[in-house]
Amino acid sequence: MQVTKEVVQEKWAKRPLIISGPCSAETEDQVMETATQLSKSGKVDILRAGIWKPRTRPGNFEGIGTKGLPWLQKAKALTGMPTTVEVATGKQVEDALHFDVDVLWIGARTTVNPFSVQEVADALRGVNVPVMIKNPINPDLELWIGAVERVAKAGIKQIGLIHRGFSSYGNTEYRNAPMWHLAIEMKRRHPDMLFINDPSHICGRRDILQEIAQKAIDLDYDGLMIESHIDPDNAWSDAKQQVTPQQLEKMLGDIVWRKEEIASAELHAALEKLRQQINHLDDEIMQLLGQRMNVAERIATYKKENNITILQTARWNEILDRAFKKSGQFSLSKEFITKYYDAVHMESINHQTRIFNS
Ligand code: PEP
Ligand code: MN
């Protein structure tokens, strides 16, 4: 099947735009089989595969290299799906283009480095190819914008953005914290650019992909890039986050594709900012509660040493009285304060009991 420039344009303009394929091209069979199955689903527009893999530590699979590019050519010829790969150097741009890769993308580890982005941009001068730019690893919008500017200055007309989450200290739920507010701000600044979400690299695990994909669609993203593999558990990279083409098909089928919502991007951005504030405040409250329990435990140690009971009603009444007096000032109802202090008190007693029994 011939994939002309017109076919690529058509795909680029399609909404939602779905990009899928393995994290890494591993073998010819794996690429061909994945592509065939994805194509059968009828739900995938562009085939992705990593050819050169930026790995955090050496010794991990660093990509099959140029040898894998003819496999993508074959997969394209067989399925009619345009292809996309990650490029990080000028040489990689040349090789990818030499083997007719239709769309290029700049990875998160490259976007962080202006030298590398410039090298890629220089290699793109005079070339007519769509380029997608992933957000940098660290939550720095300026770096992302800088990369867009470098690629645009090289004369690339079709630039897309891929939100793949940001590295953050102490984050456990996600491999890369989505920090939706940053992505939304990026989208606000580039309203006409293709804006794709990459749930795979945000989640780092299969079980929450659906939720993130749905959220992206609810936030009016233009499409998704999701990694898929014929045998995810045995993938040579990112095994935990890949899904089979069948699982991908089901996932995409289960997404509620909301029509463009009345709510504007501004409204989303405003809501997201406020929600982030709520998250921060909740985190602080949680930390303070932990500290409060630590103090209660220290009190318990004194009580134990001096043979005093855990519950001292007079002291508890004093705490409640203070709380009631203050609650009005913060527009908190008496009912809420009572429930809240009851819960805190119970937890505190449990902590103290543990000290008494230790
Ligand atoms: C990838 O898409 O396989 C990849 C390496 O992604 P990122 O640059 O987002 O880490
Ligand atoms: Mn990957």
Tab-separated table of C-alpha atoms and ligand atoms in Angstrom:
chain	number	residue	atom	x	y	z
A	1	MET	CA	0.000	0.000	0.000
A	2	GLN	CA	1.386	3.360	-1.023
A	3	VAL	CA	1.580	5.924	1.777
A	4	THR	CA	1.813	9.279	0.020
A	5	LYS	CA	2.404	12.701	1.580
A	6	GLU	CA	-1.353	13.272	1.169
A	7	VAL	CA	-2.142	10.201	3.251
A	8	VAL	CA	0.197	11.481	5.982
A	9	GLN	CA	-1.508	14.914	5.863
A	10	GLU	CA	-4.894	13.270	6.174
A	11	LYS	CA	-3.798	11.292	9.213
A	12	TRP	CA	-2.169	14.346	10.802
A	13	ALA	CA	-5.467	16.195	10.537
A	14	LYS	CA	-7.645	13.333	11.822
A	15	ARG	CA	-9.290	13.643	15.240
A	16	PRO	CA	-8.850	11.805	17.472
A	17	LEU	CA	-5.413	10.908	16.139
A	18	ILE	CA	-4.260	7.547	17.501
A	19	ILE	CA	-0.596	6.558	17.438
A	20	SER	CA	0.458	3.136	18.645
A	21	GLY	CA	3.151	0.535	18.340
A	22	PRO	CA	5.932	-0.910	20.430
A	23	CYS	CA	8.138	1.080	22.766
A	24	SER	CA	11.029	-0.452	20.797
A	25	ALA	CA	11.327	-2.235	17.503
A	26	GLU	CA	12.908	-5.543	18.571
A	27	THR	CA	12.696	-7.990	15.667
A	28	GLU	CA	11.227	-7.879	12.187
A	29	ASP	CA	8.532	-10.361	13.184
A	30	GLN	CA	7.553	-8.387	16.260
A	31	VAL	CA	7.203	-5.167	14.233
A	32	MET	CA	5.250	-6.839	11.417
A	33	GLU	CA	2.942	-8.747	13.761
A	34	THR	CA	2.237	-5.717	15.964
A	35	ALA	CA	1.552	-3.562	12.913
A	36	THR	CA	-0.741	-6.183	11.366
A	37	GLN	CA	-2.778	-6.549	14.550
A	38	LEU	CA	-3.009	-2.790	15.092
A	39	SER	CA	-4.090	-2.275	11.522
A	40	LYS	CA	-6.788	-4.936	11.890
A	41	SER	CA	-8.318	-3.025	14.788
A	42	GLY	CA	-8.969	-0.155	12.386
A	43	LYS	CA	-8.422	2.252	15.253
A	44	VAL	CA	-4.754	3.184	14.804
A	45	ASP	CA	-3.655	5.946	12.435
A	46	ILE	CA	0.127	6.024	12.799
A	47	LEU	CA	2.569	3.249	13.731
A	48	ARG	CA	5.228	4.164	16.278
A	49	ALA	CA	8.417	2.316	17.241
A	50	GLY	CA	11.548	3.323	19.083
A	51	ILE	CA	14.660	2.608	17.004
A	52	TRP	CA	17.211	4.419	19.179
A	53	LYS	CA	16.315	4.215	22.880
A	54	PRO	CA	17.592	6.734	25.390
A	55	ARG	CA	18.056	4.668	28.555
A	56	THR	CA	18.728	5.980	32.016
A	57	ARG	CA	21.404	3.353	32.733
A	58	PRO	CA	23.779	1.730	30.253
A	59	GLY	CA	23.408	-1.976	29.656
A	60	ASN	CA	19.670	-1.818	29.056
A	61	PHE	CA	18.441	-2.387	25.524
A	62	GLU	CA	19.440	0.759	23.673
A	63	GLY	CA	17.436	0.145	20.547
A	64	ILE	CA	17.929	-1.988	17.469
A	65	GLY	CA	19.263	0.988	15.518
A	66	THR	CA	19.145	1.713	11.794
A	67	LYS	CA	18.725	-1.995	11.057
A	68	GLY	CA	15.094	-1.691	12.283
A	69	LEU	CA	14.129	1.057	9.847
A	70	PRO	CA	13.492	-1.280	6.856
A	71	TRP	CA	11.115	-3.263	9.097
A	72	LEU	CA	9.036	-0.122	9.533
A	73	GLN	CA	9.093	0.433	5.770
A	74	LYS	CA	7.775	-3.096	5.302
A	75	ALA	CA	5.114	-2.670	7.982
A	76	LYS	CA	3.977	0.525	6.291
A	77	ALA	CA	3.811	-1.126	2.878
A	78	LEU	CA	1.781	-3.981	4.327
A	79	THR	CA	-0.704	-1.992	6.424
A	80	GLY	CA	-0.817	1.470	4.869
A	81	MET	CA	-0.039	3.055	8.231
A	82	PRO	CA	2.413	5.971	8.191
A	83	THR	CA	5.272	5.532	10.660
A	84	THR	CA	6.884	7.627	13.367
A	85	VAL	CA	10.140	7.238	15.323
A	86	GLU	CA	12.055	9.190	17.938
A	87	VAL	CA	15.125	11.102	16.758
A	88	ALA	CA	17.761	12.603	19.017
A	89	THR	CA	20.691	13.409	16.697
A	90	GLY	CA	21.240	14.822	13.236
A	91	LYS	CA	22.356	11.393	12.005
A	92	GLN	CA	19.189	9.779	13.284
A	93	VAL	CA	17.094	12.386	11.431
A	94	GLU	CA	18.977	11.571	8.207
A	95	ASP	CA	18.621	7.816	8.676
A	96	ALA	CA	14.925	8.015	9.528
A	97	LEU	CA	14.209	10.178	6.497
A	98	HIS	CA	16.346	7.955	4.269
A	99	PHE	CA	14.071	5.045	5.187
A	100	ASP	CA	10.893	7.085	4.608
A	101	VAL	CA	9.746	7.521	8.193
A	102	ASP	CA	6.723	9.818	7.834
A	103	VAL	CA	6.607	11.655	11.146
A	104	LEU	CA	9.482	12.279	13.567
A	105	TRP	CA	9.327	12.924	17.275
A	106	ILE	CA	11.743	14.447	19.740
A	107	GLY	CA	11.821	12.574	23.048
A	108	ALA	CA	11.592	13.956	26.560
A	109	ARG	CA	15.288	13.379	27.243
A	110	THR	CA	16.178	15.389	24.148
A	111	THR	CA	13.785	18.283	24.699
A	112	VAL	CA	15.635	19.081	27.942
A	113	ASN	CA	18.845	19.749	26.016
A	114	PRO	CA	18.919	22.815	23.725
A	115	PHE	CA	22.182	21.592	22.100
A	116	SER	CA	20.513	18.345	21.020
A	117	VAL	CA	17.301	20.039	19.948
A	118	GLN	CA	19.332	22.476	17.853
A	119	GLU	CA	21.244	19.619	16.239
A	120	VAL	CA	17.975	17.905	15.323
A	121	ALA	CA	16.519	21.204	14.102
A	122	ASP	CA	19.587	21.825	11.890
A	123	ALA	CA	19.177	18.406	10.308
A	124	LEU	CA	15.520	19.245	9.614
A	125	ARG	CA	16.298	22.414	7.663
A	126	GLY	CA	14.702	22.282	4.237
A	127	VAL	CA	12.806	19.068	5.007
A	128	ASN	CA	9.044	18.791	4.772
A	129	VAL	CA	8.132	16.378	7.570
A	130	PRO	CA	5.787	16.678	10.553
A	131	VAL	CA	7.598	16.711	13.901
A	132	MET	CA	6.147	16.023	17.335
A	133	ILE	CA	7.890	17.342	20.419
A	134	LYS	CA	7.507	15.650	23.776
A	135	ASN	CA	7.548	17.712	26.937
A	136	PRO	CA	10.933	17.814	28.691
A	137	ILE	CA	11.506	15.404	31.582
A	138	ASN	CA	11.503	18.231	34.102
A	139	PRO	CA	8.476	20.472	34.605
A	140	ASP	CA	9.861	23.441	32.684
A	141	LEU	CA	7.521	24.928	30.106
A	142	GLU	CA	10.194	27.262	28.727
A	143	LEU	CA	12.348	24.327	27.574
A	144	TRP	CA	9.362	22.839	25.765
A	145	ILE	CA	8.552	26.182	24.145
A	146	GLY	CA	12.225	26.642	23.256
A	147	ALA	CA	12.263	23.313	21.438
A	148	VAL	CA	9.144	24.291	19.476
A	149	GLU	CA	10.813	27.573	18.502
A	150	ARG	CA	14.035	25.853	17.352
A	151	VAL	CA	12.132	23.366	15.199
A	152	ALA	CA	9.842	26.093	13.815
A	153	LYS	CA	12.857	28.261	12.953
A	154	ALA	CA	14.295	25.364	10.960
A	155	GLY	CA	11.266	25.751	8.698
A	156	ILE	CA	9.129	22.856	9.945
A	157	LYS	CA	5.501	23.830	9.405
A	158	GLN	CA	3.728	20.920	11.073
A	159	ILE	CA	4.632	20.681	14.714
A	160	GLY	CA	2.769	18.576	17.246
A	161	LEU	CA	3.103	18.450	21.032
A	162	ILE	CA	3.134	15.290	23.109
A	163	HIS	CA	2.404	15.468	26.819
A	164	ARG	CA	4.156	12.483	28.481
A	165	GLY	CA	4.296	13.701	32.086
A	166	PHE	CA	7.108	15.105	34.191
A	167	SER	CA	9.633	13.596	36.504
A	168	SER	CA	8.963	14.539	40.123
A	169	TYR	CA	10.595	13.625	43.388
A	170	GLY	CA	8.693	11.259	45.651
A	171	ASN	CA	5.993	10.595	43.095
A	172	THR	CA	4.825	6.990	43.257
A	173	GLU	CA	1.454	6.705	41.586
A	174	TYR	CA	2.761	7.668	38.152
A	175	ARG	CA	6.035	7.037	36.378
A	176	ASN	CA	5.831	10.665	35.285
A	177	ALA	CA	3.424	12.998	37.056
A	178	PRO	CA	0.970	14.419	34.532
A	179	MET	CA	0.948	17.958	35.992
A	180	TRP	CA	-2.023	18.666	33.758
A	181	HIS	CA	-1.900	22.383	34.467
A	182	LEU	CA	1.477	22.663	32.671
A	183	ALA	CA	0.239	20.808	29.614
A	184	ILE	CA	-2.900	22.899	29.538
A	185	GLU	CA	-0.837	26.073	29.706
A	186	MET	CA	1.290	24.775	26.787
A	187	LYS	CA	-1.871	24.081	24.802
A	188	ARG	CA	-3.177	27.542	25.630
A	189	ARG	CA	-0.006	29.070	24.200
A	190	HIS	CA	-0.112	26.943	21.023
A	191	PRO	CA	-3.836	26.649	20.351
A	192	ASP	CA	-3.425	25.517	16.747
A	193	MET	CA	-0.829	22.812	17.299
A	194	LEU	CA	-1.686	19.137	17.368
A	195	PHE	CA	-1.809	18.191	21.035
A	196	ILE	CA	-1.378	14.535	21.935
A	197	ASN	CA	-1.327	12.739	25.271
A	198	ASP	CA	0.993	9.798	25.989
A	199	PRO	CA	-0.651	7.825	28.808
A	200	SER	CA	1.992	5.066	28.576
A	201	HIS	CA	4.892	7.159	29.816
A	202	ILE	CA	2.736	9.037	32.329
A	203	CYS	CA	1.453	5.822	33.927
A	204	GLY	CA	4.394	3.457	33.569
A	205	ARG	CA	1.892	0.657	34.230
A	206	ARG	CA	-1.048	-0.836	32.424
A	207	ASP	CA	-3.763	-0.655	35.075
A	208	ILE	CA	-4.271	3.111	35.033
A	209	LEU	CA	-3.818	3.762	31.301
A	210	GLN	CA	-7.546	3.879	30.659
A	211	GLU	CA	-8.152	6.480	33.327
A	212	ILE	CA	-5.408	8.788	32.019
A	213	ALA	CA	-6.464	8.334	28.397
A	214	GLN	CA	-10.037	9.234	29.336
A	215	LYS	CA	-8.904	12.268	31.272
A	216	ALA	CA	-6.885	13.487	28.269
A	217	ILE	CA	-9.895	13.101	26.007
A	218	ASP	CA	-12.056	14.921	28.552
A	219	LEU	CA	-9.509	17.745	28.460
A	220	ASP	CA	-9.975	17.964	24.691
A	221	TYR	CA	-6.611	16.574	23.564
A	222	ASP	CA	-6.368	15.864	19.838
A	223	GLY	CA	-5.246	12.290	20.271
A	224	LEU	CA	-3.244	9.639	22.078
A	225	MET	CA	0.080	7.869	21.716
A	226	ILE	CA	-0.087	4.503	23.489
A	227	GLU	CA	2.571	1.791	23.400
A	228	SER	CA	1.508	-1.670	22.282
A	229	HIS	CA	3.347	-4.945	21.925
A	230	ILE	CA	2.369	-8.473	20.865
A	231	ASP	CA	3.870	-9.823	24.109
A	232	PRO	CA	4.078	-6.897	26.557
A	233	ASP	CA	5.484	-8.846	29.519
A	234	ASN	CA	8.480	-9.873	27.451
A	235	ALA	CA	9.079	-6.515	25.803
A	236	TRP	CA	12.718	-5.428	25.727
A	237	SER	CA	11.792	-2.010	27.121
A	238	ASP	CA	8.886	-0.571	29.102
A	239	ALA	CA	7.321	-4.015	29.639
A	240	LYS	CA	5.053	-2.886	32.474
A	241	GLN	CA	3.271	-0.191	30.531
A	242	GLN	CA	2.649	-1.823	27.161
A	243	VAL	CA	-0.628	-3.459	26.146
A	244	THR	CA	-1.472	-5.942	23.411
A	245	PRO	CA	-3.131	-4.601	20.246
A	246	GLN	CA	-6.333	-6.307	21.471
A	247	GLN	CA	-6.170	-4.580	24.840
A	248	LEU	CA	-5.542	-1.301	23.048
A	249	GLU	CA	-8.588	-1.852	20.863
A	250	LYS	CA	-10.757	-2.470	23.922
A	251	MET	CA	-9.316	0.557	25.711
A	252	LEU	CA	-10.035	2.835	22.786
A	253	GLY	CA	-13.505	1.339	22.464
A	254	ASP	CA	-14.240	2.013	26.129
A	255	ILE	CA	-13.228	5.671	26.008
A	256	VAL	CA	-16.142	8.077	26.110
A	257	TRP	CA	-15.361	10.391	23.216
A	258	ARG	CA	-16.947	13.594	24.371
A	259	LYS	CA	-17.788	16.180	21.795
A	260	GLU	CA	-15.875	19.385	22.030
A	261	GLU	CA	-17.175	20.682	25.285
A	262	ILE	CA	-18.808	24.017	25.843
A	263	ALA	CA	-16.196	24.566	28.492
A	264	SER	CA	-13.310	26.455	26.974
A	265	ALA	CA	-9.632	25.726	27.370
A	266	GLU	CA	-9.503	28.709	29.744
A	267	LEU	CA	-12.097	27.135	32.000
A	268	HIS	CA	-10.177	23.871	32.042
A	269	ALA	CA	-6.974	25.711	32.813
A	270	ALA	CA	-8.578	27.662	35.651
A	271	LEU	CA	-10.147	24.527	37.142
A	272	GLU	CA	-6.919	22.603	36.857
A	273	LYS	CA	-4.959	25.328	38.641
A	274	LEU	CA	-7.459	25.319	41.491
A	275	ARG	CA	-7.406	21.530	41.710
A	276	GLN	CA	-3.640	21.591	41.960
A	277	GLN	CA	-3.986	24.046	44.839
A	278	ILE	CA	-6.407	21.683	46.553
A	279	ASN	CA	-3.917	18.829	46.107
A	280	HIS	CA	-1.124	20.874	47.632
A	281	LEU	CA	-3.280	21.900	50.580
A	282	ASP	CA	-4.452	18.333	51.142
A	283	ASP	CA	-0.839	17.188	51.137
A	284	GLU	CA	0.031	19.785	53.738
A	285	ILE	CA	-2.941	18.870	55.922
A	286	MET	CA	-1.881	15.226	55.726
A	287	GLN	CA	1.656	16.110	56.761
A	288	LEU	CA	0.389	18.203	59.662
A	289	LEU	CA	-1.865	15.391	60.830
A	290	GLY	CA	1.130	13.069	60.818
A	291	GLN	CA	3.074	15.566	62.901
A	292	ARG	CA	0.124	15.951	65.280
A	293	MET	CA	0.103	12.179	65.850
A	294	ASN	CA	3.838	12.237	66.546
A	295	VAL	CA	3.303	14.828	69.273
A	296	ALA	CA	0.434	12.762	70.717
A	297	GLU	CA	2.803	9.787	70.889
A	298	ARG	CA	5.351	11.826	72.805
A	299	ILE	CA	2.628	12.822	75.257
A	300	ALA	CA	1.711	9.147	75.568
A	301	THR	CA	5.294	8.332	76.582
A	302	TYR	CA	5.079	10.823	79.461
A	303	LYS	CA	1.656	9.539	80.469
A	304	LYS	CA	2.939	5.977	80.500
A	305	GLU	CA	6.006	6.813	82.566
A	306	ASN	CA	3.875	8.683	85.084
A	307	ASN	CA	0.942	6.283	85.173
A	308	ILE	CA	-1.602	8.741	83.799
A	309	THR	CA	-4.635	7.540	81.779
A	310	ILE	CA	-4.697	8.125	78.033
A	311	LEU	CA	-8.054	9.891	78.026
A	312	GLN	CA	-8.284	13.022	80.086
A	313	THR	CA	-11.749	14.395	79.578
A	314	ALA	CA	-11.015	17.890	80.793
A	315	ARG	CA	-8.209	18.335	78.302
A	316	TRP	CA	-10.357	17.014	75.486
A	317	ASN	CA	-13.165	19.474	76.321
A	318	GLU	CA	-10.640	22.260	76.271
A	319	ILE	CA	-9.480	21.257	72.759
A	320	LEU	CA	-13.057	21.150	71.478
A	321	ASP	CA	-13.921	24.498	73.043
A	322	ARG	CA	-10.933	26.112	71.368
A	323	ALA	CA	-11.894	24.568	68.038
A	324	PHE	CA	-15.521	25.727	68.243
A	325	LYS	CA	-14.433	29.257	69.073
A	326	LYS	CA	-12.096	29.380	66.076
A	327	SER	CA	-14.284	27.562	63.567
A	328	GLY	CA	-16.553	30.534	62.823
A	329	GLN	CA	-13.583	32.584	61.748
A	330	PHE	CA	-12.861	30.069	58.953
A	331	SER	CA	-16.503	29.471	58.006
A	332	LEU	CA	-16.385	25.871	59.240
A	333	SER	CA	-19.623	24.484	60.675
A	334	LYS	CA	-19.867	23.139	64.217
A	335	GLU	CA	-21.110	19.858	62.813
A	336	PHE	CA	-18.043	19.445	60.619
A	337	ILE	CA	-15.663	20.448	63.429
A	338	THR	CA	-17.275	17.885	65.749
A	339	LYS	CA	-16.923	15.079	63.196
A	340	TYR	CA	-13.402	16.075	62.274
A	341	TYR	CA	-12.173	16.307	65.876
A	342	ASP	CA	-13.855	13.027	66.769
A	343	ALA	CA	-11.918	11.323	63.978
A	344	VAL	CA	-8.641	13.009	64.928
A	345	HIS	CA	-9.196	12.152	68.585
A	346	MET	CA	-9.867	8.487	67.834
A	347	GLU	CA	-6.742	8.248	65.695
A	348	SER	CA	-4.726	9.988	68.421
A	349	ILE	CA	-5.998	7.554	71.063
A	350	ASN	CA	-5.037	4.628	68.797
A	351	HIS	CA	-1.512	6.006	68.459
A	352	GLN	CA	-1.258	6.509	72.216
A	353	THR	CA	-2.592	3.036	72.927
A	354	ARG	CA	0.155	1.623	70.751
A	355	ILE	CA	2.748	3.457	72.867
A	356	PHE	CA	1.122	2.168	76.090
A	357	ASN	CA	1.227	-1.389	74.836
A	358	SER	CA	4.769	-1.229	73.557
B	1	PEP	C1	9.152	6.509	24.109
B	1	PEP	O1	8.204	7.059	23.573
B	1	PEP	O2	9.374	5.287	24.037
B	1	PEP	C2	10.046	7.319	24.960
B	1	PEP	C3	11.330	7.026	25.148
B	1	PEP	O3	9.393	8.301	25.527
B	1	PEP	P1	9.855	9.563	26.428
B	1	PEP	O4	10.754	10.376	25.566
B	1	PEP	O5	8.540	10.208	26.698
B	1	PEP	O6	10.493	9.016	27.667
B	2	MN	MN	8.715	3.640	25.970
